[in-house]
GROMACS .gro file of N, CA and C in nm:
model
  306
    1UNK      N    1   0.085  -0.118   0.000
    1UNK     CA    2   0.000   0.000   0.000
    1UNK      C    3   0.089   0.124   0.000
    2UNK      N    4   0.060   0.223  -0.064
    2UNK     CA    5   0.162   0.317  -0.105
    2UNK      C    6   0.083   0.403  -0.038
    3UNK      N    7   0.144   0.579   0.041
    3UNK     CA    8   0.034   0.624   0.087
    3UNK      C    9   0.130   0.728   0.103
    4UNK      N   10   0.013   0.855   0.035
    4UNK     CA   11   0.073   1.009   0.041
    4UNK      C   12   0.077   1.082   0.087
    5UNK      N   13   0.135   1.080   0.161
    5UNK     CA   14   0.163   1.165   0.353
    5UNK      C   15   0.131   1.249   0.338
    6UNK      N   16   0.189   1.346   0.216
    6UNK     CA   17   0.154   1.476   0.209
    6UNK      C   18  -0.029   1.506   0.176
    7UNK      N   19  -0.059   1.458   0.082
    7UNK     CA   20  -0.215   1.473   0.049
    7UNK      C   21  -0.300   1.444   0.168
    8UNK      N   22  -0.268   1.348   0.215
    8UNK     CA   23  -0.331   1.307   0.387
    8UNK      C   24  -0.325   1.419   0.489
    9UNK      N   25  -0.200   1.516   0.481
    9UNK     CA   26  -0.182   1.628   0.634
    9UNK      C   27  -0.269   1.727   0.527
   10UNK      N   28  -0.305   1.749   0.421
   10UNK     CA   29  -0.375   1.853   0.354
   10UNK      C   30  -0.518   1.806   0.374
   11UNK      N   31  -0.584   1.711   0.373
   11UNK     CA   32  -0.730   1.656   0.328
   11UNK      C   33  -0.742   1.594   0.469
   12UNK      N   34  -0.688   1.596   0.574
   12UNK     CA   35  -0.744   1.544   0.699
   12UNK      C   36  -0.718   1.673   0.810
   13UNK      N   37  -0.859   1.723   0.838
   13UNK     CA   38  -0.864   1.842   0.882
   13UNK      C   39  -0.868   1.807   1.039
   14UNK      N   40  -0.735   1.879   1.157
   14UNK     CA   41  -0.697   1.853   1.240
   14UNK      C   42  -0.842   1.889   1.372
   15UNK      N   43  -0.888   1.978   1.350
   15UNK     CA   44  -1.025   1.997   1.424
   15UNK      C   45  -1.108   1.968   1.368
   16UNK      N   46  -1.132   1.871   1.274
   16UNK     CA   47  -1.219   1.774   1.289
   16UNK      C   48  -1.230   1.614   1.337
   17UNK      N   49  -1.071   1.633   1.313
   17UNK     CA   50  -1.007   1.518   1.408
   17UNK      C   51  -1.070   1.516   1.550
   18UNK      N   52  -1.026   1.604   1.592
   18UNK     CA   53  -0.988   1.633   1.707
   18UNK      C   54  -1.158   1.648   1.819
   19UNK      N   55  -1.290   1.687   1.718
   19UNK     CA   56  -1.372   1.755   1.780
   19UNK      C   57  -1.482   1.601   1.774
   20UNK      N   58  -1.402   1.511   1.637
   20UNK     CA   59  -1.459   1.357   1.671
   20UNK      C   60  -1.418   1.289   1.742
   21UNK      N   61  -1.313   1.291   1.843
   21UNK     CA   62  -1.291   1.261   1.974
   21UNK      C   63  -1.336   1.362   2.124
   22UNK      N   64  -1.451   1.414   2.059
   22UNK     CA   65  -1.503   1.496   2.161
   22UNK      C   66  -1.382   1.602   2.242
   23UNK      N   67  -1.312   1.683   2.175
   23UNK     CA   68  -1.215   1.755   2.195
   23UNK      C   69  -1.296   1.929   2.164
   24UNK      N   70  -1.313   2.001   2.241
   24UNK     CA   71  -1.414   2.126   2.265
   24UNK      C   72  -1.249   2.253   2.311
   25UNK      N   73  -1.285   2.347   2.208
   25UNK     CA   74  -1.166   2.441   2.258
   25UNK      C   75  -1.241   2.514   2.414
   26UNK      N   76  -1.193   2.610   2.473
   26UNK     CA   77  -1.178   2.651   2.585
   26UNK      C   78  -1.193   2.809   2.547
   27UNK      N   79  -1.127   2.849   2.482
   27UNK     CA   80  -1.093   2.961   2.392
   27UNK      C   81  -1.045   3.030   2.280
   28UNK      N   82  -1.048   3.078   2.196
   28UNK     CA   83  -1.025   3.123   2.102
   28UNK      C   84  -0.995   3.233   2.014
   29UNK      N   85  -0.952   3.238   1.892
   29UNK     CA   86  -0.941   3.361   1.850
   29UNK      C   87  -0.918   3.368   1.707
   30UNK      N   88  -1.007   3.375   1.564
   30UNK     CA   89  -0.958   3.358   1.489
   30UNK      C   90  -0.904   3.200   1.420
   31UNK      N   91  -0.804   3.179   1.372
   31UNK     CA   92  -0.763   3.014   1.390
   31UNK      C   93  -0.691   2.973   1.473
   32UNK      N   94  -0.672   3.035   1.567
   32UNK     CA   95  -0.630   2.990   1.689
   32UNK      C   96  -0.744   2.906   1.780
   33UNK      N   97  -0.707   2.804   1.852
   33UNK     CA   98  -0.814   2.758   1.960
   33UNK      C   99  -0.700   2.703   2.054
   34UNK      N  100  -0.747   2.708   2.156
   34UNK     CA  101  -0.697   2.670   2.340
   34UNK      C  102  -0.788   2.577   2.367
   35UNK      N  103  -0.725   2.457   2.450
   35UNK     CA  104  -0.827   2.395   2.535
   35UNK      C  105  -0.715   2.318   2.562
   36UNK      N  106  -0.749   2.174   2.690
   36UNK     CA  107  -0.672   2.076   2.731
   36UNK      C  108  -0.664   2.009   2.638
   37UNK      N  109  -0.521   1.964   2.670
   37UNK     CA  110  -0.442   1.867   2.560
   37UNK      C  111  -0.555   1.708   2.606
   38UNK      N  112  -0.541   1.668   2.474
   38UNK     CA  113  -0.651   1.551   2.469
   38UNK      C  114  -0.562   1.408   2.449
   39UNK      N  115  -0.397   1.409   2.435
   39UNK     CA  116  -0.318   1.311   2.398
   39UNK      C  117  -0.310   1.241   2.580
   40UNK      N  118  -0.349   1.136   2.577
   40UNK     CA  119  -0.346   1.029   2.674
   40UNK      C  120  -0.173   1.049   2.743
   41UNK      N  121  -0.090   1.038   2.700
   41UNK     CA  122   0.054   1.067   2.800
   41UNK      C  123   0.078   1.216   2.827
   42UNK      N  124  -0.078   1.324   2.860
   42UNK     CA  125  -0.008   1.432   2.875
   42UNK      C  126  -0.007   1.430   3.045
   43UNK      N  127   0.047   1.495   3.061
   43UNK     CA  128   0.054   1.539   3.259
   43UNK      C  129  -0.051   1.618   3.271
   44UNK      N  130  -0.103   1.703   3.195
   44UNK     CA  131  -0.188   1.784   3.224
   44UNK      C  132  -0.304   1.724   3.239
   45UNK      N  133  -0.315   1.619   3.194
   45UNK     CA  134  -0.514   1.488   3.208
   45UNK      C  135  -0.491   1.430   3.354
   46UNK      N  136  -0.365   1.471   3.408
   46UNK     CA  137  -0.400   1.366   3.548
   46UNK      C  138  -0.508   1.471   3.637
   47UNK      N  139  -0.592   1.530   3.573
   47UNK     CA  140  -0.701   1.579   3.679
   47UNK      C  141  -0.653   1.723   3.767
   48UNK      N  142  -0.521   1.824   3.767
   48UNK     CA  143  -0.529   1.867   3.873
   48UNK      C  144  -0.609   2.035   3.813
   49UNK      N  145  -0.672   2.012   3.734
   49UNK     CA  146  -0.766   2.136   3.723
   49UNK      C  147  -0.734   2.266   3.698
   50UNK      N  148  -0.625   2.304   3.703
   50UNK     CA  149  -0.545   2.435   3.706
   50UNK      C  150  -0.583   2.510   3.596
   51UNK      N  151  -0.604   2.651   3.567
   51UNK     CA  152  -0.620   2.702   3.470
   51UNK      C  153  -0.527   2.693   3.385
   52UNK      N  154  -0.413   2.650   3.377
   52UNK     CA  155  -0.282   2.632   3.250
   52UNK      C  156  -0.365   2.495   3.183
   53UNK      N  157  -0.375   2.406   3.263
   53UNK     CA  158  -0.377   2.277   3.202
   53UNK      C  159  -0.541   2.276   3.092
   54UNK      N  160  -0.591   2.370   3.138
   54UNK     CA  161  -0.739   2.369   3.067
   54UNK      C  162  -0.732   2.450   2.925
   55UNK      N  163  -0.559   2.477   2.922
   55UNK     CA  164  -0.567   2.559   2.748
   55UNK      C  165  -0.422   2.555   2.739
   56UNK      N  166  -0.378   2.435   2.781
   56UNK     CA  167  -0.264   2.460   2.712
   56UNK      C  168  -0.243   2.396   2.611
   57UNK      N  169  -0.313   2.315   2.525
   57UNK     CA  170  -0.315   2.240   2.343
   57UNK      C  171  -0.370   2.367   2.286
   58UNK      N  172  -0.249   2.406   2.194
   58UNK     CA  173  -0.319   2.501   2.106
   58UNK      C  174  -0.338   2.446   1.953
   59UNK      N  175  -0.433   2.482   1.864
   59UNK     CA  176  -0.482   2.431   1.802
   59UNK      C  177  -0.440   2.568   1.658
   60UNK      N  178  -0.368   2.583   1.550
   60UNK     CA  179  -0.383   2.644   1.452
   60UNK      C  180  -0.502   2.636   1.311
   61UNK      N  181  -0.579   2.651   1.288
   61UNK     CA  182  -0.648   2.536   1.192
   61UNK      C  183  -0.622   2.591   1.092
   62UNK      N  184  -0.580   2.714   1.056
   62UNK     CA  185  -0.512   2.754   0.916
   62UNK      C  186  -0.447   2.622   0.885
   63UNK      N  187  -0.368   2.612   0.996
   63UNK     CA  188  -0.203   2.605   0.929
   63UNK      C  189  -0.212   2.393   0.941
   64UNK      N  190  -0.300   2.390   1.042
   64UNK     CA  191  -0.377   2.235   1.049
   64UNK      C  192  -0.233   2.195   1.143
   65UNK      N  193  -0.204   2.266   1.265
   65UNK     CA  194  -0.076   2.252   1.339
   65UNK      C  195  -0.142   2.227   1.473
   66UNK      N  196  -0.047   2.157   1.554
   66UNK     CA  197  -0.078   2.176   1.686
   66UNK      C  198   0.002   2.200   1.768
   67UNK      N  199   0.015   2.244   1.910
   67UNK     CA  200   0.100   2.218   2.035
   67UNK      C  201   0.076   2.233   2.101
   68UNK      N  202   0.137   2.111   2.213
   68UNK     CA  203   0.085   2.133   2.364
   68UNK      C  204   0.200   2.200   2.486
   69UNK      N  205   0.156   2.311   2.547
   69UNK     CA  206   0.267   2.349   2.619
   69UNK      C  207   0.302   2.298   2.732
   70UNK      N  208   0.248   2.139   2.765
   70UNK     CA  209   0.202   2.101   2.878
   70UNK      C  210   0.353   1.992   2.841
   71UNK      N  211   0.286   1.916   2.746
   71UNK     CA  212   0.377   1.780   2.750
   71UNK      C  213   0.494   1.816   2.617
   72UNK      N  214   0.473   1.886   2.549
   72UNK     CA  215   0.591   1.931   2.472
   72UNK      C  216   0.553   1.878   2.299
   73UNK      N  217   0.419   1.811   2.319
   73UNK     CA  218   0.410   1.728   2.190
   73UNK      C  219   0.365   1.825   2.083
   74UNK      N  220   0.381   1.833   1.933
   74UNK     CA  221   0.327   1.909   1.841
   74UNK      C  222   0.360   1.885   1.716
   75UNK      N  223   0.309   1.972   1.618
   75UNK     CA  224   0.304   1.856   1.489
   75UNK      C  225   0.178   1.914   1.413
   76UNK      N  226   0.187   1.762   1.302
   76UNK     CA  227   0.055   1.825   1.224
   76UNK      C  228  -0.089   1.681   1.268
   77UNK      N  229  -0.173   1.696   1.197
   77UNK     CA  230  -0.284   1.577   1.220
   77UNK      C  231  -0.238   1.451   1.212
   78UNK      N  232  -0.114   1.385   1.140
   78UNK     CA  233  -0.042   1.285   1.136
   78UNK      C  234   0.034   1.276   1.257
   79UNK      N  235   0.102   1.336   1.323
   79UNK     CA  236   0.210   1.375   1.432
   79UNK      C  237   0.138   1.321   1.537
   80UNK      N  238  -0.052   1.435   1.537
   80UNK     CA  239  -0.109   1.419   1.629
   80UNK      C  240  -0.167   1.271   1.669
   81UNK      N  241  -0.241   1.229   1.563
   81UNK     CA  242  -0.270   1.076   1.546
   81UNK      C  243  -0.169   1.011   1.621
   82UNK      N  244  -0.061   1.004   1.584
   82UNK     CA  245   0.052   0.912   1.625
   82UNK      C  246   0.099   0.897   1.767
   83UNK      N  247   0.100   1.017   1.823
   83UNK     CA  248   0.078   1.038   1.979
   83UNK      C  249  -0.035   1.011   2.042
   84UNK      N  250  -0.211   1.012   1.975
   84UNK     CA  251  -0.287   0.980   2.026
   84UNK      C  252  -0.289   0.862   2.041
   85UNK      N  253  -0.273   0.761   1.952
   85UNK     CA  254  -0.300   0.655   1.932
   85UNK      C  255  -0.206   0.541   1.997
   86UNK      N  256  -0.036   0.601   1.973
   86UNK     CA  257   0.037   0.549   2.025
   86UNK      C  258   0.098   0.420   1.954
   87UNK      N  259   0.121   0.486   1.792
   87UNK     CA  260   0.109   0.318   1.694
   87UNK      C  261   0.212   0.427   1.550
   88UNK      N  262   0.254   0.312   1.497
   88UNK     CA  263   0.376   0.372   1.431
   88UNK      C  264   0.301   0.476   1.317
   89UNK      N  265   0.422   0.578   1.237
   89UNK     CA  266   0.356   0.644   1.150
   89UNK      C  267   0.230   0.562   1.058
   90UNK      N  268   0.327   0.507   0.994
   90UNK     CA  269   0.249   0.440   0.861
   90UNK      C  270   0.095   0.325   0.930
   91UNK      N  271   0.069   0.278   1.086
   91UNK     CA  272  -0.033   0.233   1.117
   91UNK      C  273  -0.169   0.358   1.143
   92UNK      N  274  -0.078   0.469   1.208
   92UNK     CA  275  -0.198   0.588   1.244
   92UNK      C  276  -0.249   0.631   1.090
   93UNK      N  277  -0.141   0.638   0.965
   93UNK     CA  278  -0.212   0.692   0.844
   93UNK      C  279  -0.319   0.606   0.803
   94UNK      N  280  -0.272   0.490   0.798
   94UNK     CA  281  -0.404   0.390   0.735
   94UNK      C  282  -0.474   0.346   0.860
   95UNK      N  283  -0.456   0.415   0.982
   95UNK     CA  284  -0.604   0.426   1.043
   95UNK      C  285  -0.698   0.551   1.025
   96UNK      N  286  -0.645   0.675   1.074
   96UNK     CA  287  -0.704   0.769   1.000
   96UNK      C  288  -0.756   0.769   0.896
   97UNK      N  289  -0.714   0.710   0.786
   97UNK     CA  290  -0.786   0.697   0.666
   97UNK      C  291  -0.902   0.617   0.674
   98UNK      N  292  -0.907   0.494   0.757
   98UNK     CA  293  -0.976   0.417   0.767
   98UNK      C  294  -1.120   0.498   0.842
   99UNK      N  295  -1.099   0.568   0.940
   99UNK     CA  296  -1.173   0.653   1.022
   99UNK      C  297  -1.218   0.768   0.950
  100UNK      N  298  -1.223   0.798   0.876
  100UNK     CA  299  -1.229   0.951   0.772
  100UNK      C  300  -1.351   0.830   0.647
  101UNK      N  301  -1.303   0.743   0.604
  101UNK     CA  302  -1.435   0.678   0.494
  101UNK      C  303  -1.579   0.654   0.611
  102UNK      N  304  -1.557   0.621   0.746
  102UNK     CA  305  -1.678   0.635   0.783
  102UNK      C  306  -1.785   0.721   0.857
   0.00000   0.00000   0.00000
């Protein structure tokens, strides 16, 4: 299976990723969005409530970028996948893809 990384970070839109895992910004501005980082190894999900931890994933959607200032992770919708999921590049692309036909 041959698969075009690049056409994939263009045609897989990162907040829509992100908002089908029930991921809700906090705040915003423009294409900017704030809210808690939603990647399972961040420090900031262990619950302690703090106003940093409730916006520190920032979200670009121009640019279809992310970063978290919490755990250090960032990237594009591929990057992000890969940290969510926790599964090599080339398994998160042909899951995403797989997740995007339904």
């Amino acid at each position: 299976m041959r698969i075009d990384y690049g056409e994939l970070k263009r045609r897989i839109r990162l907040r829509e990723l992100l908002e089908s895992l029930g991921w809700t910004s906090t705040e915003g501005r423009g294409d900017q969005l704030r809210g808690p980082c939603p990647l399972p190894a961040c420090s900031s999900r262990n619950g302690s409530g703090n106003k940093a931890a409730k916006r520190c994933f920032s979200v670009h959607v121009g640019k279809n970028v992310y970063r978290c200032f919490e755990c250090g992770s960032g990237g594009n919708v591929l990057d992000f996948w890969q940290a969510y999921s926790g599964k090599s590049l080339l398994d998160s692309a042909i899951e995403i893809v797989a997740q995007q036909k339904n």
